[in-house]
mmCIF file of C-alpha atoms in Angstrom:
data_model
loop_
_atom_site.group_PDB
_atom_site.id
_atom_site.type_symbol
_atom_site.label_atom_id
_atom_site.label_comp_id
_atom_site.label_asym_id
_atom_site.label_seq_id
_atom_site.Cartn_x
_atom_site.Cartn_y
_atom_site.Cartn_z
ATOM 1 C CA MET R 1 -18.929 10.788 16.802
ATOM 2 C CA GLY R 2 -16.939 11.692 20.019
ATOM 3 C CA GLY R 3 -12.963 11.759 19.843
ATOM 4 C CA PHE R 4 -12.898 13.362 16.293
ATOM 5 C CA LYS R 5 -10.835 16.512 16.149
ATOM 6 C CA ASP R 6 -11.799 19.563 14.115
ATOM 7 C CA VAL R 7 -8.420 20.970 13.599
ATOM 8 C CA PHE R 8 -5.293 19.263 12.433
ATOM 9 C CA GLN R 9 -1.616 20.244 11.813
ATOM 10 C CA ARG R 10 0.822 17.305 10.927
ATOM 11 C CA ILE R 11 3.071 15.750 8.295
ATOM 12 C CA GLU R 12 1.473 12.877 6.106
ATOM 13 C CA LEU R 13 3.602 10.518 4.319
ATOM 14 C CA LYS R 14 2.457 8.008 1.990
ATOM 15 C CA TYR R 15 3.712 4.503 0.996
ATOM 16 C CA LEU R 16 2.394 1.981 -1.459
ATOM 17 C CA MET R 17 3.066 -1.772 -0.610
ATOM 18 C CA ASP R 18 1.969 -5.294 -1.747
ATOM 19 C CA ASP R 19 0.161 -8.020 0.337
ATOM 20 C CA ALA R 20 3.556 -9.586 1.562
ATOM 21 C CA GLN R 21 5.026 -6.213 2.643
ATOM 22 C CA TYR R 22 1.625 -5.246 4.368
ATOM 23 C CA THR R 23 1.434 -8.563 6.329
ATOM 24 C CA ALA R 24 5.148 -8.444 7.288
ATOM 25 C CA LEU R 25 4.721 -4.865 8.333
ATOM 26 C CA ARG R 26 1.588 -5.478 10.436
ATOM 27 C CA GLU R 27 3.384 -8.235 12.308
ATOM 28 C CA ARG R 28 6.464 -5.786 13.007
ATOM 29 C CA LEU R 29 4.142 -3.180 14.278
ATOM 30 C CA GLN R 30 2.887 -5.266 17.103
ATOM 31 C CA GLY R 31 3.909 -3.447 20.440
ATOM 32 C CA MET R 32 4.402 -0.182 18.531
ATOM 33 C CA ALA R 33 0.978 0.455 17.329
ATOM 34 C CA GLU R 34 -2.655 -0.828 17.825
ATOM 35 C CA VAL R 35 -5.793 -0.591 15.791
ATOM 36 C CA ASP R 36 -8.160 2.056 17.281
ATOM 37 C CA SER R 37 -11.628 1.381 18.553
ATOM 38 C CA TYR R 38 -13.324 1.676 15.056
ATOM 39 C CA GLY R 39 -11.553 -1.227 13.648
ATOM 40 C CA GLU R 40 -11.827 -1.131 9.532
ATOM 41 C CA THR R 41 -14.156 1.580 8.517
ATOM 42 C CA SER R 42 -15.456 2.502 4.960
ATOM 43 C CA ILE R 43 -14.558 6.383 4.443
ATOM 44 C CA LEU R 44 -16.575 8.082 1.915
ATOM 45 C CA ASN R 45 -15.791 11.385 0.283
ATOM 46 C CA ILE R 46 -17.199 13.839 -2.265
ATOM 47 C CA TYR R 47 -14.578 16.200 -3.577
ATOM 48 C CA PHE R 48 -15.679 19.698 -4.637
ATOM 49 C CA ASP R 49 -14.023 21.488 -7.479
ATOM 50 C CA THR R 50 -14.700 23.973 -10.298
ATOM 51 C CA PRO R 51 -16.300 22.901 -13.525
ATOM 52 C CA ASP R 52 -12.845 22.563 -15.071
ATOM 53 C CA TYR R 53 -11.231 20.785 -12.213
ATOM 54 C CA LYS R 54 -9.093 23.797 -11.198
ATOM 55 C CA LEU R 55 -8.266 22.689 -7.599
ATOM 56 C CA ILE R 56 -6.987 19.192 -8.440
ATOM 57 C CA ARG R 57 -5.218 20.251 -11.622
ATOM 58 C CA ARG R 58 -3.176 22.726 -9.616
ATOM 59 C CA SER R 59 -2.641 20.269 -6.844
ATOM 60 C CA LEU R 60 -1.018 17.866 -9.254
ATOM 61 C CA GLU R 61 1.328 20.699 -10.302
ATOM 62 C CA LYS R 62 2.874 20.312 -6.682
ATOM 63 C CA PRO R 63 2.788 23.831 -5.771
ATOM 64 C CA VAL R 64 4.167 25.258 -2.291
ATOM 65 C CA TYR R 65 0.410 25.645 -1.233
ATOM 66 C CA LYS R 66 -2.566 23.839 -2.250
ATOM 67 C CA GLU R 67 -6.117 23.200 -0.882
ATOM 68 C CA LYS R 68 -9.107 21.016 -1.295
ATOM 69 C CA LEU R 69 -12.620 20.876 -0.110
ATOM 70 C CA ARG R 70 -14.494 17.549 0.698
ATOM 71 C CA LEU R 71 -17.575 16.146 2.609
ATOM 72 C CA ARG R 72 -16.743 12.987 4.446
ATOM 73 C CA SER R 73 -18.702 10.397 6.237
ATOM 74 C CA TYR R 74 -17.503 7.253 8.183
ATOM 75 C CA GLY R 75 -19.723 4.476 6.805
ATOM 76 C CA ILE R 76 -22.735 4.917 4.642
ATOM 77 C CA PRO R 77 -24.778 7.942 6.110
ATOM 78 C CA LYS R 78 -28.316 8.317 6.625
ATOM 79 C CA ASP R 79 -29.842 11.861 6.605
ATOM 80 C CA ASP R 80 -28.938 12.400 10.418
ATOM 81 C CA THR R 81 -25.698 10.842 10.358
ATOM 82 C CA THR R 82 -22.794 13.301 11.269
ATOM 83 C CA SER R 83 -20.777 14.038 8.083
ATOM 84 C CA PHE R 84 -17.668 16.326 8.128
ATOM 85 C CA ILE R 85 -17.186 19.248 5.677
ATOM 86 C CA GLU R 86 -13.257 19.733 5.454
ATOM 87 C CA ILE R 87 -10.707 22.186 4.079
ATOM 88 C CA LYS R 88 -7.510 20.424 3.571
ATOM 89 C CA LYS R 89 -4.430 22.651 2.854
ATOM 90 C CA LYS R 90 -0.962 21.693 2.422
ATOM 91 C CA TYR R 91 1.966 24.341 2.734
ATOM 92 C CA LYS R 92 5.627 23.286 2.424
ATOM 93 C CA GLY R 93 4.931 19.724 3.328
ATOM 94 C CA ILE R 94 2.779 20.423 6.447
ATOM 95 C CA VAL R 95 -1.040 19.509 6.349
ATOM 96 C CA TYR R 96 -3.574 21.549 7.897
ATOM 97 C CA LYS R 97 -7.085 20.166 8.056
ATOM 98 C CA ARG R 98 -10.118 22.268 9.546
ATOM 99 C CA ARG R 99 -13.501 20.709 9.408
ATOM 100 C CA ILE R 100 -17.071 21.113 10.992
ATOM 101 C CA GLY R 101 -19.504 18.372 11.485
ATOM 102 C CA MET R 102 -23.183 18.422 10.825
ATOM 103 C CA PRO R 103 -25.936 16.066 9.739
ATOM 104 C CA TYR R 104 -25.450 14.763 6.238
ATOM 105 C CA GLU R 105 -28.598 16.203 5.022
ATOM 106 C CA GLN R 106 -27.697 19.478 6.155
ATOM 107 C CA SER R 107 -24.287 19.362 5.022
ATOM 108 C CA LEU R 108 -25.634 18.752 1.332
ATOM 109 C CA ALA R 109 -28.060 21.637 1.774
ATOM 110 C CA TYR R 110 -25.163 23.744 2.739
ATOM 111 C CA LEU R 111 -22.598 22.953 0.059
ATOM 112 C CA VAL R 112 -24.821 22.235 -2.694
ATOM 113 C CA ASP R 113 -28.061 24.262 -2.077
ATOM 114 C CA GLY R 114 -26.341 27.132 -0.522
ATOM 115 C CA GLU R 115 -28.175 27.257 2.634
ATOM 116 C CA PRO R 116 -26.464 28.812 5.572
ATOM 117 C CA VAL R 117 -25.248 26.744 8.320
ATOM 118 C CA ALA R 118 -27.385 26.450 11.533
ATOM 119 C CA LYS R 119 -24.504 27.664 13.747
ATOM 120 C CA ARG R 120 -21.509 29.879 12.252
ATOM 121 C CA SER R 121 -18.113 29.351 13.460
ATOM 122 C CA GLN R 122 -14.647 30.306 12.458
ATOM 123 C CA ILE R 123 -14.195 27.260 10.342
ATOM 124 C CA SER R 124 -17.634 27.806 8.735
ATOM 125 C CA ASP R 125 -16.667 31.305 7.716
ATOM 126 C CA GLU R 126 -13.521 29.826 6.157
ATOM 127 C CA ILE R 127 -15.566 27.349 4.043
ATOM 128 C CA ASP R 128 -17.786 30.271 3.075
ATOM 129 C CA TYR R 129 -14.839 32.130 1.864
ATOM 130 C CA PHE R 130 -13.448 28.961 -0.031
ATOM 131 C CA VAL R 131 -16.745 28.521 -1.935
ATOM 132 C CA GLY R 132 -17.113 32.280 -2.782
ATOM 133 C CA PHE R 133 -13.557 32.378 -3.998
ATOM 134 C CA TYR R 134 -13.745 29.365 -6.370
ATOM 135 C CA LYS R 135 -16.607 30.192 -8.629
ATOM 136 C CA GLY R 136 -18.962 27.486 -9.588
ATOM 137 C CA ILE R 137 -17.666 25.058 -7.196
ATOM 138 C CA GLU R 138 -19.661 21.691 -7.215
ATOM 139 C CA PRO R 139 -19.365 18.142 -6.240
ATOM 140 C CA LYS R 140 -17.022 16.688 -8.839
ATOM 141 C CA MET R 141 -15.835 13.105 -7.737
ATOM 142 C CA ALA R 142 -16.504 10.651 -5.098
ATOM 143 C CA ILE R 143 -13.542 8.867 -3.456
ATOM 144 C CA SER R 144 -14.012 5.821 -1.067
ATOM 145 C CA TYR R 145 -12.007 3.130 0.467
ATOM 146 C CA ASP R 146 -11.717 0.797 3.436
ATOM 147 C CA ARG R 147 -9.501 1.943 6.243
ATOM 148 C CA ILE R 148 -7.662 0.570 9.169
ATOM 149 C CA ALA R 149 -6.348 3.118 11.516
ATOM 150 C CA MET R 150 -3.786 2.655 14.127
ATOM 151 C CA ALA R 151 -2.431 4.764 16.977
ATOM 152 C CA GLY R 152 1.113 4.485 18.555
ATOM 153 C CA ILE R 153 1.070 2.769 21.956
ATOM 154 C CA LYS R 154 3.989 4.901 23.433
ATOM 155 C CA ASP R 155 3.441 7.615 21.231
ATOM 156 C CA PRO R 156 -0.164 8.681 20.713
ATOM 157 C CA GLU R 157 0.678 11.310 18.369
ATOM 158 C CA LEU R 158 1.805 8.494 15.683
ATOM 159 C CA ARG R 159 -1.109 7.632 13.471
ATOM 160 C CA ILE R 160 -0.807 4.917 10.850
ATOM 161 C CA THR R 161 -3.497 4.031 8.453
ATOM 162 C CA PHE R 162 -3.940 1.331 5.663
ATOM 163 C CA ASP R 163 -6.220 1.954 2.917
ATOM 164 C CA ARG R 164 -7.430 -0.686 0.386
ATOM 165 C CA ASN R 165 -10.443 -0.845 -2.194
ATOM 166 C CA ILE R 166 -9.718 2.708 -3.065
ATOM 167 C CA ARG R 167 -12.354 3.782 -5.635
ATOM 168 C CA TRP R 168 -13.515 6.936 -7.754
ATOM 169 C CA ARG R 169 -16.697 7.731 -9.669
ATOM 170 C CA THR R 170 -18.214 10.913 -11.087
ATOM 171 C CA ASP R 171 -21.629 9.636 -11.218
ATOM 172 C CA ASN R 172 -24.156 9.106 -8.191
ATOM 173 C CA LEU R 173 -22.190 11.527 -6.178
ATOM 174 C CA ASP R 174 -24.055 10.761 -3.056
ATOM 175 C CA LEU R 175 -22.208 9.023 -0.086
ATOM 176 C CA LYS R 176 -25.339 6.834 0.283
ATOM 177 C CA TYR R 177 -24.030 4.755 -2.602
ATOM 178 C CA GLY R 178 -20.999 3.516 -0.317
ATOM 179 C CA ASN R 179 -17.749 2.380 -1.502
ATOM 180 C CA VAL R 180 -18.473 1.749 -5.122
ATOM 181 C CA GLY R 181 -16.591 2.984 -8.364
ATOM 182 C CA ASN R 182 -13.561 2.163 -10.337
ATOM 183 C CA ASP R 183 -10.547 0.842 -8.630
ATOM 184 C CA ILE R 184 -7.402 3.054 -8.190
ATOM 185 C CA LEU R 185 -4.985 0.479 -6.627
ATOM 186 C CA GLU R 186 -3.818 -2.619 -8.314
ATOM 187 C CA PRO R 187 -5.119 -6.096 -6.856
ATOM 188 C CA GLY R 188 -3.181 -6.752 -3.577
ATOM 189 C CA GLN R 189 -1.988 -3.253 -3.048
ATOM 190 C CA HIS R 190 -2.416 -1.239 0.019
ATOM 191 C CA LEU R 191 -1.602 2.494 0.851
ATOM 192 C CA MET R 192 -0.286 3.405 4.055
ATOM 193 C CA GLU R 193 -0.268 6.748 5.492
ATOM 194 C CA LEU R 194 1.873 7.912 8.481
ATOM 195 C CA LYS R 195 0.618 11.047 10.289
ATOM 196 C CA ILE R 196 3.242 12.504 12.354
ATOM 197 C CA ALA R 197 4.005 15.805 14.158
ATOM 198 C CA GLY R 198 7.954 15.690 13.313
ATOM 199 C CA ALA R 199 10.267 12.962 12.432
ATOM 200 C CA ILE R 200 9.518 9.232 11.709
ATOM 201 C CA PRO R 201 10.327 7.313 14.922
ATOM 202 C CA MET R 202 13.652 5.605 14.273
ATOM 203 C CA ASP R 203 12.465 2.172 14.925
ATOM 204 C CA LEU R 204 9.615 2.452 12.452
ATOM 205 C CA ALA R 205 11.927 3.947 9.890
ATOM 206 C CA HIS R 206 14.267 0.873 10.287
ATOM 207 C CA ILE R 207 11.425 -1.500 9.692
ATOM 208 C CA LEU R 208 10.302 0.229 6.667
ATOM 209 C CA ASP R 209 13.852 0.238 5.249
ATOM 210 C CA GLU R 210 14.236 -3.510 6.133
ATOM 211 C CA LEU R 211 10.789 -4.414 4.159
ATOM 212 C CA ASN R 212 11.827 -2.177 1.371
ATOM 213 C CA ILE R 213 8.614 -0.046 1.635
ATOM 214 C CA ARG R 214 9.488 3.440 0.084
ATOM 215 C CA LYS R 215 7.721 6.710 0.424
ATOM 216 C CA THR R 216 5.609 7.777 -2.638
ATOM 217 C CA SER R 217 3.470 10.647 -3.831
ATOM 218 C CA PHE R 218 -0.009 9.611 -3.782
ATOM 219 C CA SER R 219 -3.262 11.720 -4.080
ATOM 220 C CA LYS R 220 -6.358 9.575 -4.151
ATOM 221 C CA TYR R 221 -8.404 12.413 -5.809
ATOM 222 C CA GLY R 222 -5.477 13.001 -8.079
ATOM 223 C CA ARG R 223 -5.151 9.393 -9.176
ATOM 224 C CA GLY R 224 -8.928 9.474 -9.961
ATOM 225 C CA TYR R 225 -8.675 12.673 -11.985
ATOM 226 C CA GLU R 226 -5.978 11.216 -14.082
ATOM 227 C CA GLU R 227 -7.790 8.297 -14.763
ATOM 228 C CA LEU R 228 -10.789 10.132 -15.678
ATOM 229 C CA MET R 229 -8.879 12.348 -18.124
ATOM 230 C CA ARG R 230 -7.221 9.145 -19.623
ATOM 231 C CA LEU R 231 -10.788 7.612 -20.006
ATOM 232 C CA ASN R 232 -12.004 10.742 -21.660
ATOM 233 C CA MET R 233 -8.983 10.719 -24.070
ATOM 234 C CA GLU R 234 -9.701 7.134 -25.173
ATOM 235 C CA GLN R 235 -13.354 7.976 -25.591
ATOM 236 C CA ASP R 236 -12.363 11.119 -27.799
ATOM 237 C CA LYS R 237 -10.269 8.909 -29.965
ATOM 238 C CA ASP R 238 -12.947 6.151 -30.238
ATOM 239 C CA ASN R 239 -15.316 9.117 -31.344
ATOM 240 C CA LYS R 240 -12.850 10.382 -33.946
ATOM 241 C CA VAL R 241 -12.446 6.814 -35.336
ATOM 242 C CA GLU R 242 -16.137 6.259 -35.680
ATOM 243 C CA PHE R 243 -16.548 9.841 -37.229
ATOM 244 C CA ILE R 244 -13.984 8.861 -39.851
ATOM 245 C CA LYS R 245 -15.444 5.529 -40.625
ATOM 246 C CA LYS R 246 -18.977 7.147 -41.046
ATOM 247 C CA GLY R 247 -17.390 9.789 -43.358
ATOM 248 C CA ASP R 248 -15.758 7.117 -45.478
ATOM 249 C CA LYS R 249 -19.174 5.380 -45.828
ATOM 250 C CA ILE R 250 -20.889 8.556 -46.891
ATOM 251 C CA SER R 251 -17.997 9.206 -49.494
ATOM 252 C CA ALA R 252 -18.358 5.622 -50.866
#
């Protein structure tokens, strides 16, 4: 996949909007940004974490520094499809992303089975350190969504993405299953991300203000984890109720 950068440093801002806001914004963006050559793409991710979800739990505490490890593909991969192993770090609001690409089958062998990479690099050494530092790290959650990516016409450093059909799952942690799982967004919602080097362009800031589109804190993996914990708590309550009912029957 030519054209994909391996190192990023930027500010990422997130906004939730409904269908009406999304439609109005897309109209207002004409002449400012255009959809890239890939059009709409399904982005599939597996997030790696410790058995007790240490990474995402710490991330949700909003520390000054946080980091994540994920395996990503653009579209449903085959064994020989290029996939990307990414370390994503955030420090004082700045996002740093470093990644290496390799065939999907090799990515799994490297991350899951512990096989060495075919060609070492500084980034692969960083990934090796990450995996060694967080003991027991393993595939924990799949996060997938359909994305439209846009680039600024006059400012190519401006990147705008719109995500919908954001889903999570903890079973079938293989990207070959595609974009399936439990929905994170409400019907009609869209998540926009602005990826910028510095300040938001003034004309774009005015448009967002006029359409009442406000910045929000939003982690896809974080939302999936919170929903998983909620479902686990509900299951525990149901199990306790069932246990009590069975106890009453035995006493009777």
